[in-house]
Amino acid sequence: MVYRTPTILLLLFLCGYNAAQAETCQWWFQRYGWQKFSVIDVEDCLKKGSPVEADITGGESPLHIAAEVNDDPEVLLRLIRAGAQINGTTKKGWTPLHSAARFNPNPEILLTLIDAGADMNARTNSGKSFIFWMEKNSKLKKTMGYLELLNLYAKNN
């Protein structure tokens, strides 16, 4: 049987295959992908069966990675709505809030996690709070949201 490339491509197109989306989902388990993912990318990958509670490295879930490197709060909310554990921990006891506090310069990411139910009093296995990790995040400390986060923590403790 002889296959013709245009015929195969037409069939793939008619079946809804999208090469760009397929390529996007291959990054589900990589930090690089989560830096770039949009809400649409996350929705497409979830529809294609990408696991919302995948163990990427050391118990990190997609929510941990997104909280660490993605600057769009809607991406995190989409994962949470899909069943991501807001207070799930890594092998070192880090929650997504700890990851965001240490590495993400966008205070809206932390506020989104807190609004969604992240435990502000959770501690890592080494006893560190998200406030401790915020202090290590020099880019976050330069934002107005940093003070808002400190005030929010103070009100709840």
XYZ file of C-alpha atoms in Angstrom:
157
model
C 0.000 0.000 0.000
C 1.371 3.422 -0.916
C 0.779 6.278 1.479
C 0.690 9.759 0.173
C 1.844 12.493 2.466
C -0.895 14.987 1.518
C -3.551 12.348 2.234
C -2.078 11.557 5.641
C -1.791 15.228 6.499
C -5.377 15.838 5.444
C -6.588 12.960 7.618
C -4.602 14.220 10.592
C -6.035 17.700 10.091
C -9.597 16.391 9.809
C -9.138 14.380 12.995
C -8.120 17.528 14.859
C -4.401 16.817 15.146
C -2.419 19.922 15.918
C 1.354 19.517 15.732
C 1.976 22.641 17.795
C -0.273 21.387 20.613
C 1.300 17.930 20.518
C 4.708 19.556 20.804
C 3.518 21.751 23.683
C 2.361 18.772 25.749
C 5.756 17.105 25.511
C 6.970 19.876 27.834
C 4.469 18.947 30.598
C 7.257 17.394 32.657
C 9.826 20.161 32.096
C 10.331 23.514 33.798
C 10.968 25.088 30.404
C 7.447 24.219 29.267
C 5.849 25.707 32.362
C 7.648 29.007 31.780
C 5.780 29.323 28.487
C 2.460 27.536 29.085
C -0.731 29.554 28.699
C -4.160 28.611 30.042
C -5.047 27.282 26.583
C -1.925 25.091 26.562
C -2.799 23.683 29.989
C -6.406 22.986 28.982
C -5.300 21.252 25.777
C -2.732 19.115 27.569
C -5.210 18.144 30.303
C -7.736 17.132 27.627
C -5.029 14.981 26.047
C -4.472 13.174 29.331
C -1.529 14.993 30.873
C -1.688 14.140 34.587
C -2.522 17.000 36.930
C -0.720 15.260 39.799
C 2.339 13.993 37.947
C 5.517 13.476 39.949
C 7.958 15.534 37.908
C 11.056 15.504 40.130
C 11.257 14.827 43.829
C 7.500 14.872 44.251
C 6.975 18.161 42.437
C 3.622 18.384 40.701
C 2.785 20.566 37.705
C 1.324 23.049 40.221
C 4.668 23.259 42.056
C 6.492 23.956 38.800
C 3.892 26.428 37.521
C 3.990 28.266 40.862
C 7.755 28.472 40.563
C 8.177 29.652 36.959
C 4.883 30.754 35.364
C 3.708 34.337 35.777
C 0.028 33.839 34.873
C -2.259 33.228 37.881
C -4.903 31.755 35.542
C -2.555 28.877 34.685
C -2.414 27.941 38.370
C -6.163 28.310 38.790
C -6.752 25.981 35.837
C -4.568 23.314 37.443
C -6.345 23.759 40.782
C -9.766 23.443 39.120
C -8.516 20.256 37.460
C -7.748 18.764 40.875
C -4.180 19.814 41.663
C -3.512 19.601 45.386
C -3.019 23.167 46.606
C -1.125 21.959 49.688
C 0.548 18.926 48.132
C 4.140 18.508 49.253
C 7.391 17.446 47.643
C 9.756 14.965 49.275
C 11.311 17.970 51.036
C 7.929 19.180 52.297
C 7.603 22.114 49.900
C 4.102 23.209 48.907
C 3.383 25.204 45.729
C 3.267 28.307 47.971
C 6.842 27.675 49.135
C 7.963 27.245 45.514
C 6.293 30.479 44.430
C 7.650 32.389 47.429
C 11.225 31.315 46.747
C 11.389 31.643 42.968
C 8.481 33.544 41.385
C 8.825 37.346 41.200
C 5.080 37.877 40.639
C 3.205 38.466 43.930
C -0.091 37.690 42.167
C 0.997 34.052 41.969
C 1.317 33.842 45.753
C -1.917 35.752 46.317
C -3.720 33.408 43.919
C -2.460 30.355 45.797
C -3.477 31.854 49.143
C -6.929 32.810 47.830
C -7.321 29.244 46.547
C -6.643 27.831 50.014
C -2.874 27.432 50.324
C -1.829 26.965 53.937
C 0.236 30.019 54.904
C 1.470 28.202 58.014
C 2.790 25.124 56.209
C 6.453 24.377 56.865
C 9.008 22.535 54.777
C 10.778 19.506 56.264
C 13.517 21.921 57.370
C 10.917 24.034 59.219
C 10.857 26.966 56.783
C 7.688 28.964 56.094
C 6.760 30.671 52.841
C 7.698 33.988 54.517
C 11.247 32.705 54.991
C 11.449 31.867 51.285
C 9.940 35.226 50.279
C 12.839 36.893 52.087
C 15.234 35.029 49.758
C 13.396 36.182 46.604
C 15.078 39.493 45.741
C 12.845 40.201 42.731
C 9.651 39.624 44.705
C 10.893 41.898 47.506
C 11.045 44.798 45.036
C 7.295 44.639 44.306
C 4.397 46.391 46.021
C 2.735 43.007 46.402
C 5.501 41.907 48.744
C 4.209 44.228 51.476
C 0.657 43.075 50.808
C 1.764 39.472 51.346
C 3.526 40.349 54.604
C 0.410 42.160 55.848
C -1.829 39.268 54.837
C 0.387 36.841 56.723
C 0.438 39.098 59.800
C -3.379 39.328 59.811
C -3.705 35.554 59.763
C -1.165 34.835 62.492
